XYZ file of C-alpha atoms in Angstrom:
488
model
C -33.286 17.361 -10.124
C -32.386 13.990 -11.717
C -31.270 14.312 -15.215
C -32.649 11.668 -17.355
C -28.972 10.881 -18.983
C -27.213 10.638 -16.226
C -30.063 8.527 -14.357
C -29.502 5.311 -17.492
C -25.558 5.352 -16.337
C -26.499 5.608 -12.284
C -27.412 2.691 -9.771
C -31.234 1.038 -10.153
C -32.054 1.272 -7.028
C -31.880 4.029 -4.332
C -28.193 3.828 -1.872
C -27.406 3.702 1.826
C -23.347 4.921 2.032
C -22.256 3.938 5.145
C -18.840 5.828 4.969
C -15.825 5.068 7.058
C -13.775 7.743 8.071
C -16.215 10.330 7.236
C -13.676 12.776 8.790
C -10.517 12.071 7.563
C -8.253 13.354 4.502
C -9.812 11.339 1.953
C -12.993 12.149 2.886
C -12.676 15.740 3.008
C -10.999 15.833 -0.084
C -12.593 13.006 -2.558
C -15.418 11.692 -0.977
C -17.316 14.273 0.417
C -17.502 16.398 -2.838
C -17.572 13.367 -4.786
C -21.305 12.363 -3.571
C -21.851 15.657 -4.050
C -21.642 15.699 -7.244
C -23.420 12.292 -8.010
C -26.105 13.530 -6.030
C -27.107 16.314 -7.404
C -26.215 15.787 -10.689
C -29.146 13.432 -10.779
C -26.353 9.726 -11.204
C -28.025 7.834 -8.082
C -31.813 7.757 -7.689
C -31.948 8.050 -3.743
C -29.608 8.400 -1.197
C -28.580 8.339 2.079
C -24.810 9.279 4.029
C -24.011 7.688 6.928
C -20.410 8.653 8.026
C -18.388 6.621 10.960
C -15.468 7.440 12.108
C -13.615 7.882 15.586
C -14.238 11.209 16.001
C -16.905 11.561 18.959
C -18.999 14.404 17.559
C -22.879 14.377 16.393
C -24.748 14.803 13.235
C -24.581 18.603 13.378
C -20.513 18.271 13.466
C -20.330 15.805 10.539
C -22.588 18.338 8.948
C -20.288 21.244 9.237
C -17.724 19.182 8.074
C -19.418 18.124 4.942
C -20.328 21.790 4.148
C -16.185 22.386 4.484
C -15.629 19.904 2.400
C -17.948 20.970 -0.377
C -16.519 24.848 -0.352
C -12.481 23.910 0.297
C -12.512 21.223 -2.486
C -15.395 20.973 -4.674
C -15.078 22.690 -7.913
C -18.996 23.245 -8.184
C -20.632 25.914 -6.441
C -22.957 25.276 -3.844
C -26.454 26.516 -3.821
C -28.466 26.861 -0.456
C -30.824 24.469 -1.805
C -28.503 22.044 -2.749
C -27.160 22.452 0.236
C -30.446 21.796 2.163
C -31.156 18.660 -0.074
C -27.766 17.026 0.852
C -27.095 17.931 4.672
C -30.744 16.350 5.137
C -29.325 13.256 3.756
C -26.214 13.026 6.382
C -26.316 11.184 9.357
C -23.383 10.172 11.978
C -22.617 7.498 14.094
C -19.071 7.215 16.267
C -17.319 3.764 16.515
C -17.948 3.760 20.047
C -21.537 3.925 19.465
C -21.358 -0.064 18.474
C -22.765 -2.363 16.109
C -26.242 -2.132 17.573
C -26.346 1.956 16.791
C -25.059 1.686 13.331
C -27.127 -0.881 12.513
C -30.286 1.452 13.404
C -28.970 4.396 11.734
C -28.758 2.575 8.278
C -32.683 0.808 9.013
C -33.469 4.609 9.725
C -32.096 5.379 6.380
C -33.495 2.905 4.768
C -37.221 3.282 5.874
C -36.771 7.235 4.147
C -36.825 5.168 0.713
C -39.758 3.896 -1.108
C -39.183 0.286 -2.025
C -35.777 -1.491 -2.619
C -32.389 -0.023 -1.556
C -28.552 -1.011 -1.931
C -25.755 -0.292 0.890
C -22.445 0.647 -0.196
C -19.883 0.617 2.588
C -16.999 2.625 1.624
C -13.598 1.835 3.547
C -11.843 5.126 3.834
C -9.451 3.995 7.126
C -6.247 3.022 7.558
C -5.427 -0.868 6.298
C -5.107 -2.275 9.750
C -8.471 -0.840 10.471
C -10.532 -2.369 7.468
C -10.690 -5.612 8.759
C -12.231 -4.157 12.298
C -14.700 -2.011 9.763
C -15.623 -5.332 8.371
C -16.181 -6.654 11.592
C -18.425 -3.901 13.083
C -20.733 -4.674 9.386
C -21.034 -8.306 10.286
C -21.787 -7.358 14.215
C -24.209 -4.668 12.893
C -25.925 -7.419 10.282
C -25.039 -4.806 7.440
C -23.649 -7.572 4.840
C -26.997 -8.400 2.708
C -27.793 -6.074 -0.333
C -24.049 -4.531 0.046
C -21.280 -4.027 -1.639
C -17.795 -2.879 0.008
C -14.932 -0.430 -1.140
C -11.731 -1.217 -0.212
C -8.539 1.451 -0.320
C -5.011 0.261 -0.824
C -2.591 -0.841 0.056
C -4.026 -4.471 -0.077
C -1.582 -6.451 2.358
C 2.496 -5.898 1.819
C 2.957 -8.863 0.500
C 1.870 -12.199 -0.929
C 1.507 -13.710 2.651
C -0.420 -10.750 4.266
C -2.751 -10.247 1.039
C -3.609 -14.072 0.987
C -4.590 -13.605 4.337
C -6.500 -10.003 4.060
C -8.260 -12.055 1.217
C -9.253 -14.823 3.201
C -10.500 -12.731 6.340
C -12.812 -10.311 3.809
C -14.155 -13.631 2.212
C -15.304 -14.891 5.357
C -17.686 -11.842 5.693
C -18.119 -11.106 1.880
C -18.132 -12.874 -1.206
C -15.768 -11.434 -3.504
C -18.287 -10.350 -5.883
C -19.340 -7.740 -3.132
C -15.198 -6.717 -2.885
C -14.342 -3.598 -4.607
C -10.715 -2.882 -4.473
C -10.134 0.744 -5.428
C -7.653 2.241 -8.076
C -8.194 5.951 -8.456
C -5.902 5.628 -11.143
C -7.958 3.568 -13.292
C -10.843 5.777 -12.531
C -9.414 8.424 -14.276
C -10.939 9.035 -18.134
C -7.650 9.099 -19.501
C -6.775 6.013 -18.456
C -10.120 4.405 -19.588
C -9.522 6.286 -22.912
C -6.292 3.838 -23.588
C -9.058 1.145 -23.999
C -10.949 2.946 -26.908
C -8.137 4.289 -28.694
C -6.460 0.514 -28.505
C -9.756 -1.204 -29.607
C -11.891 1.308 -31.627
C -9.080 2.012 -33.938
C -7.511 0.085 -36.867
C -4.986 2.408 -37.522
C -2.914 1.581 -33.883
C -4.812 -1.998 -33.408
C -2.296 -3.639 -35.836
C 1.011 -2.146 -34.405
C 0.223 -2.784 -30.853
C 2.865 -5.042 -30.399
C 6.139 -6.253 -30.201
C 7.120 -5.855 -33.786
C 6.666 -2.075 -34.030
C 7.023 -1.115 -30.329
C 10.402 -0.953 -28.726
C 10.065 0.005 -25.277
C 7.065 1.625 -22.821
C 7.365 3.964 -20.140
C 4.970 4.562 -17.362
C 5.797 7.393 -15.276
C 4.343 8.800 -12.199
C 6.573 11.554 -10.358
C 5.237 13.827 -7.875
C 6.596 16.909 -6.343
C 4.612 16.491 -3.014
C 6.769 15.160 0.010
C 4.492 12.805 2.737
C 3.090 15.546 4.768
C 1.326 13.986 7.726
C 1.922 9.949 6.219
C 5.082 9.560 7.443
C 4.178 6.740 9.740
C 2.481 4.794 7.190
C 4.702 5.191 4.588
C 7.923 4.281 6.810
C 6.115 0.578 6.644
C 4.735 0.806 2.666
C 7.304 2.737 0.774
C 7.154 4.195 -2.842
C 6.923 0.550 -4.500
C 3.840 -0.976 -1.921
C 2.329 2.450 -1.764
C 2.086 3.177 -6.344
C 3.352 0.294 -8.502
C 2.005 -2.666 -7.422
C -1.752 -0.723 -6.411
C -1.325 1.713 -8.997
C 1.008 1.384 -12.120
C 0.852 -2.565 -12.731
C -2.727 -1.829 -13.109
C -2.153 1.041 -16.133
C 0.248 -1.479 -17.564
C -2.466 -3.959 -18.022
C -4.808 -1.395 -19.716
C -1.634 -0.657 -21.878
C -0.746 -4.370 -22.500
C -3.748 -6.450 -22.585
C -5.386 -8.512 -25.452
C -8.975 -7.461 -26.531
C -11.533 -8.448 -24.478
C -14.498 -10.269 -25.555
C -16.562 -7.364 -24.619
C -16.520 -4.466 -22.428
C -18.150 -5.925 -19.777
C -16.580 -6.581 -16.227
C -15.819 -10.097 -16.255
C -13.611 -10.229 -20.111
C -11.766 -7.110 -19.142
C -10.724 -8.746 -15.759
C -9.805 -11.689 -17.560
C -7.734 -10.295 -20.268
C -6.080 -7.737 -16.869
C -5.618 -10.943 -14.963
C -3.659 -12.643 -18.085
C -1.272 -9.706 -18.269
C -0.476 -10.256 -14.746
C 0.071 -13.922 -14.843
C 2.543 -13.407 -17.739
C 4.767 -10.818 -16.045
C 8.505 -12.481 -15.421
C 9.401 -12.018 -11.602
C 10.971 -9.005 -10.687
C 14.643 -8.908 -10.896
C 15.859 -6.908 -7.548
C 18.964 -6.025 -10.410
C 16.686 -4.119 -12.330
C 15.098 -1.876 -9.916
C 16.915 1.176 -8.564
C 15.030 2.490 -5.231
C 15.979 6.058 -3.739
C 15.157 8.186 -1.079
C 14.980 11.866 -1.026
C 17.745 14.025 1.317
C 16.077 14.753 4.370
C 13.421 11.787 4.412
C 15.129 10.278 7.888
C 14.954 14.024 9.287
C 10.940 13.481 8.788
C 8.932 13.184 11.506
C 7.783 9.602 12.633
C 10.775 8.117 10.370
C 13.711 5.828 11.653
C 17.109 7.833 11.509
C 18.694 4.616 9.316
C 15.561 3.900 7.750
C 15.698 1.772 4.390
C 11.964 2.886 3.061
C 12.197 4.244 -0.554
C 10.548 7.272 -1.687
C 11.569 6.762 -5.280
C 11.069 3.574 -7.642
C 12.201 2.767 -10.985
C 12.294 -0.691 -12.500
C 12.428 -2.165 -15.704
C 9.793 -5.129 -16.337
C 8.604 -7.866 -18.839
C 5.996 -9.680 -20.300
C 6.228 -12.822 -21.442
C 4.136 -13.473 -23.768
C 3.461 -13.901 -27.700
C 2.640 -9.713 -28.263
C 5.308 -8.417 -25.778
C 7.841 -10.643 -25.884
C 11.430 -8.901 -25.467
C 9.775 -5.482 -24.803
C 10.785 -3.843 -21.625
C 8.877 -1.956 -19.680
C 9.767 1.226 -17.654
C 8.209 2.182 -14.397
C 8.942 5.188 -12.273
C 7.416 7.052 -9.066
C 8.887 9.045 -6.344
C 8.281 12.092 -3.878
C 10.186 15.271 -4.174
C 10.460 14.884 -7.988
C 10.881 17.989 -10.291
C 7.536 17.847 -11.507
C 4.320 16.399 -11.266
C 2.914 14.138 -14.406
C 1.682 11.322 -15.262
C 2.295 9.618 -18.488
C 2.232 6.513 -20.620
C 4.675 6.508 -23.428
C 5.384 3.996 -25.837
C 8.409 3.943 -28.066
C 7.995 2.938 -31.706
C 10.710 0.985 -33.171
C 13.403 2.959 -35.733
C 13.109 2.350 -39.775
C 15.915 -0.001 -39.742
C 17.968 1.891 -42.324
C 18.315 5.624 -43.111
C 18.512 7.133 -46.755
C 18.839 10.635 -45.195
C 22.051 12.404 -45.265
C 24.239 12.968 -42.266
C 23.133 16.605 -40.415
C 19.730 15.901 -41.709
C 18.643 15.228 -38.040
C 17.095 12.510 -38.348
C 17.096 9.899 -34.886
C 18.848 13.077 -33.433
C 15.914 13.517 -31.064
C 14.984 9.848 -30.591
C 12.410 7.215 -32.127
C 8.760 8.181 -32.531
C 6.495 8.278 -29.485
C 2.856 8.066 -28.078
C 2.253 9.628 -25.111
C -1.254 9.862 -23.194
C -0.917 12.469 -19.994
C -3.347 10.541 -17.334
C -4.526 13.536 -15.616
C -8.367 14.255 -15.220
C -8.423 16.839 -18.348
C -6.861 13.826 -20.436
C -4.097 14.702 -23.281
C -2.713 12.518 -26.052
C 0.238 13.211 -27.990
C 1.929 11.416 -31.817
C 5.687 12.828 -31.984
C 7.549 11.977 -35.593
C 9.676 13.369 -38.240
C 9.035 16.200 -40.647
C 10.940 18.168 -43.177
C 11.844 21.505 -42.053
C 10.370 23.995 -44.915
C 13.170 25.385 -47.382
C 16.132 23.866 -49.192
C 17.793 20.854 -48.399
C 16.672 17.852 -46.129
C 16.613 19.036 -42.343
C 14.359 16.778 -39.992
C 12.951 18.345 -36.709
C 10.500 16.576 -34.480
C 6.985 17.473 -34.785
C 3.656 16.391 -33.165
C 0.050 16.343 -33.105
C -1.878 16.585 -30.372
C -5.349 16.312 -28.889
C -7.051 17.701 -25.742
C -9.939 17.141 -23.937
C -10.423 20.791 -23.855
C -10.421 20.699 -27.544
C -13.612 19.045 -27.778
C -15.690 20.877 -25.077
C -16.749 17.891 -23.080
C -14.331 18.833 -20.066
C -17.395 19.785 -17.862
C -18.918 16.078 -18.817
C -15.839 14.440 -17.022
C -16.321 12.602 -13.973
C -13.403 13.086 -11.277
C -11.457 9.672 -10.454
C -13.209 8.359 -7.469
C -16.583 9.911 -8.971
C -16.750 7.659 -11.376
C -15.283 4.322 -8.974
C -18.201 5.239 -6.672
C -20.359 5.340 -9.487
C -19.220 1.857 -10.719
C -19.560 0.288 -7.258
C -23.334 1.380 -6.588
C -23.933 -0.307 -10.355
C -21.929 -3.621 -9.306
C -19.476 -2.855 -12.389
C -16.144 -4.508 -12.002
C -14.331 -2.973 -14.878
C -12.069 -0.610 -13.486
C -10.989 -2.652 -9.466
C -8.833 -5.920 -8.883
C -9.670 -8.890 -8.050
C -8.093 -11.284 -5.356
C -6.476 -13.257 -7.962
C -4.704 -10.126 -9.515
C -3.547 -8.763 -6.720
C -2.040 -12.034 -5.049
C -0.378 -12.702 -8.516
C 1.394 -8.812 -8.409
C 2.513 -9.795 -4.648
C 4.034 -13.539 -6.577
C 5.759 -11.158 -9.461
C 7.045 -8.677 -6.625
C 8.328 -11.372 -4.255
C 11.937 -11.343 -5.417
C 12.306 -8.069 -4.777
C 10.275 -7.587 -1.570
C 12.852 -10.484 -0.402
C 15.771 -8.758 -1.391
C 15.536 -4.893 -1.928
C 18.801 -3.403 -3.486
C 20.009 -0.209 -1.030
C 18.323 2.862 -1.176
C 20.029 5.550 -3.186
C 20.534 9.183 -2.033
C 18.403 11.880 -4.517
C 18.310 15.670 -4.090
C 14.594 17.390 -3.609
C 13.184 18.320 -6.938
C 15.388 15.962 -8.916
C 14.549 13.242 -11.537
C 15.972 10.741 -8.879
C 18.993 8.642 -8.032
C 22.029 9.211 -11.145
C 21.210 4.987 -11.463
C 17.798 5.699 -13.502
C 20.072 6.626 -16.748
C 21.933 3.217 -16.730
C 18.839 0.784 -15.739
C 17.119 2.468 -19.161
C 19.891 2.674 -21.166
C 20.635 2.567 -23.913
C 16.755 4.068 -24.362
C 16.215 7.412 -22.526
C 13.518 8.877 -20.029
C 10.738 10.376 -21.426
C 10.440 12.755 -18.549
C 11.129 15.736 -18.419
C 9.814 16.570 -21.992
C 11.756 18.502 -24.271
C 8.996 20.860 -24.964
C 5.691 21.492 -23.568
C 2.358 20.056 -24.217
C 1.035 22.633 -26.533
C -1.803 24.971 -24.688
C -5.486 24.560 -26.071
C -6.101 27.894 -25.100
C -3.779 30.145 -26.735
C -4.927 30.870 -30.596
C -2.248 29.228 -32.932
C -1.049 26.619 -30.616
């Protein structure tokens, strides 16, 4: 049933997803439920599935897939006719079927609507594949009416992503290019942009003058599972900072926009990136995790970091002499994701000695960037009773709190979404990412060695010194506070 709400934020016209491997991980995990969702939550007016992969199996197969998707990882339940509704809409072609096949299967889709339709190809292969996908569209005549969705990593370097660039071009303009960010996807991470812009009480101090330092840190606990092979040739930097965390640091660092619409916010992104100082290889410490050469598919002397950390600048009038602190890693003690920016000290303290104060470090604002998005002010208060004791306090807010969890979109949800509207907001553009490839250069030219870390560390010992004399963030000295439990 379409709900009339969610139709005003959906697509005009009806969709044709031609979805490249429709089997694989991402798929089964993102995709798959993801249209879902959209679909029957009433986002996209029409639709159609067809999925393409390598796997030599028929419609029935990709079916029964699908329907394993939709109960392992979807967190909505499933009715029968739900279920009915959506399987109807799946088709399947293999590769070896050919342009000629594919290109019928998406006509056949297409003559199901009434009136207009959109394609959206979605790119869910490996990178050396896309450019074959793209090749099998053109062969197939699938380019007109279509957008494409492109997953990273986009090239390794500036070389290989000026050329990636120049062979999608020659197919598609790059107003039909969506290059993904799940990150960016995320509400939390969208939620940076109201609370900068909608706000005069943080508006004004957004800046160099009253902000000393910001951290952006991404550590996982997972290991690389079946990847192995493609991360042996990415590595922890390739694979998250340039794809993933230069892209939060624009949100975080950006001036305001002209508007929300696509094209300002890309600009004002796009001016961050061009004002980044190159990388200095002497302020990045790379690691690997004990064990990582014992991994399957990995070179017994391999060099490929699993861990990252670097210190970077902006140059420019607001963030001028600020550094910025970027970390990511495998095998990391815990799992978060936060953006935390350090306010600057009072520059002189009336308070007695043992009164605590700058004991526990300068005031901070932290967002957590997971789906159920968190935000967190940390300062000094008096402690009640005689005397002046200081103690850090906070005050926080949860999505939770306000009961519009069940309105938020998951990550790739809402990319999808924005791809099938031709919204550019939240993906990068050729010029962005050839620019992070320019800033990464000196260090993709001259990586320091890798550094030794135990499993379920914080990383190599080096971390302390390249952020010192400021201090990690991570791990938190106490908890975020649970929305849950009365009195929290």
């Amino acid at each position: 049933m379409l709900h009339r709400n969610h139709a005003k934020v959906g697509p005009r016209f009806p969709q044709v997803v031609v979805l490249f491997g429709a089997t694989g991980d991402l798929s089964h995990r993102k995709l798959l439920p993801g249209l879902f969702h959209l679909c029957m939550s009433g986002f996209i007016p029409g639709w159609k599935i067809v999925g393409v992969s390598l796997d030599d199996i028929d419609v029935h197969g990709f079916r029964k897939i699908a329907r394993e998707a939709l109960e392992q990882f979807g967190d909505r339940k499933v009715t029968e006719a739900e279920w009915s509704e959506f399987s109807e809409s799946l088709s399947y072609v293999p590769l070896s079927s050919g342009p000629a096949a594919l290109r019928e299967a998406v006509a056949c889709a297409e003559r199901g609507f009434n009136g207009e339709s959109r394609r959206l190809h979605y790119l869910s292969v490996p990178p050396m594949a896309a450019l074959s996908a793209v090749k099998l569209l053109a062969d197939a005549d699938l380019i007109k009416r279509s957008r494409v969705v492109m997953e990273k990593p986009f090239g390794v370097d500036l070389a290989s992503a000026q050329a990636l660039n120049a062979r999608l071009h020659e197919v598609f303009s790059e107003e039909q290019i969506f290059r993904i960010d799940h990150f960016l996807g995320k509400e939390a991470a969208q939620n940076i942009l109201a609370f900068r812009f909608a706000n005069g009480l943080f508006e004004p101090i957004w800046n160099r003058n009253f902000i000393d330092h910001v951290q952006i840190d991404v550590p996982e606990t997972l290991g690389l599972g079946k990847r192995t092979g493609f991360y042996e040739t990415t590595g922890a930097f390739r694979d998250m900072v340039v794809t993933h965390l230069f892209q939060i640091l624009a949100f975080v660092a950006m001036e305001a926009p002209t508007s929300l619409d696509p094209t300002p916010i890309t600009e004002e992104k796009n001016k961050v990136f061009r004002s980044m100082s190159l990388i200095d290889p002497r302020n990045v410490v790379r690691g690997q995790y004990v064990g990582y050469r014992k991994e399957e598919g990995v070179d017994r002397e391999s060099d490929t970091e699993t861990f990252v950390a670097l210190k970077c600048a902006i140059d420019n009038w607001r963030w001028a002499g600020v550094p910025f602190f970027l970390r990511t890693g495998k095998k990391l003690a815990e799992g978060q994701r936060i953006i935390s920016l350090a306010f600057r000290e009072p520059p002189k303290s009336m308070f007695p000695p043992g009164s605590g104060v700058g004991a526990q470090g300068p005031d901070h604002l932290t967002f957590d960037l997971a789906d159920a998005s968190k935000m967190s002010l940390s300062f000094y208060g008096k402690r009640p009773g005689p005397g002046m004791r200081l103690d850090k306090l906070s005050m926080q807010f949860a999505m939770h709190d306000t009961g519009w969890i069940g309105d938020v979109l998951e990550a790739y949800e809402r990319l999808i979404l924005d791809a099938m509207r031709g919204d550019r907001t939240l993906f990068t553009t050729a010029d962005g990412i050839e620019r992070l490839w320019e800033v990464s250069a000196p260090l993709i030219d001259n990586p320091p060695p890798v550094r030794l870390y135990e499993p379920d560390s914080w990383g190599p010992k080096s971390i302390h010194q390249l952020i010192a004399p400021h201090a990690w963030r991570l791990p938190f000295e106490r908890a975020w506070r649970d929305p849950n439990k009365s009195g929290a």
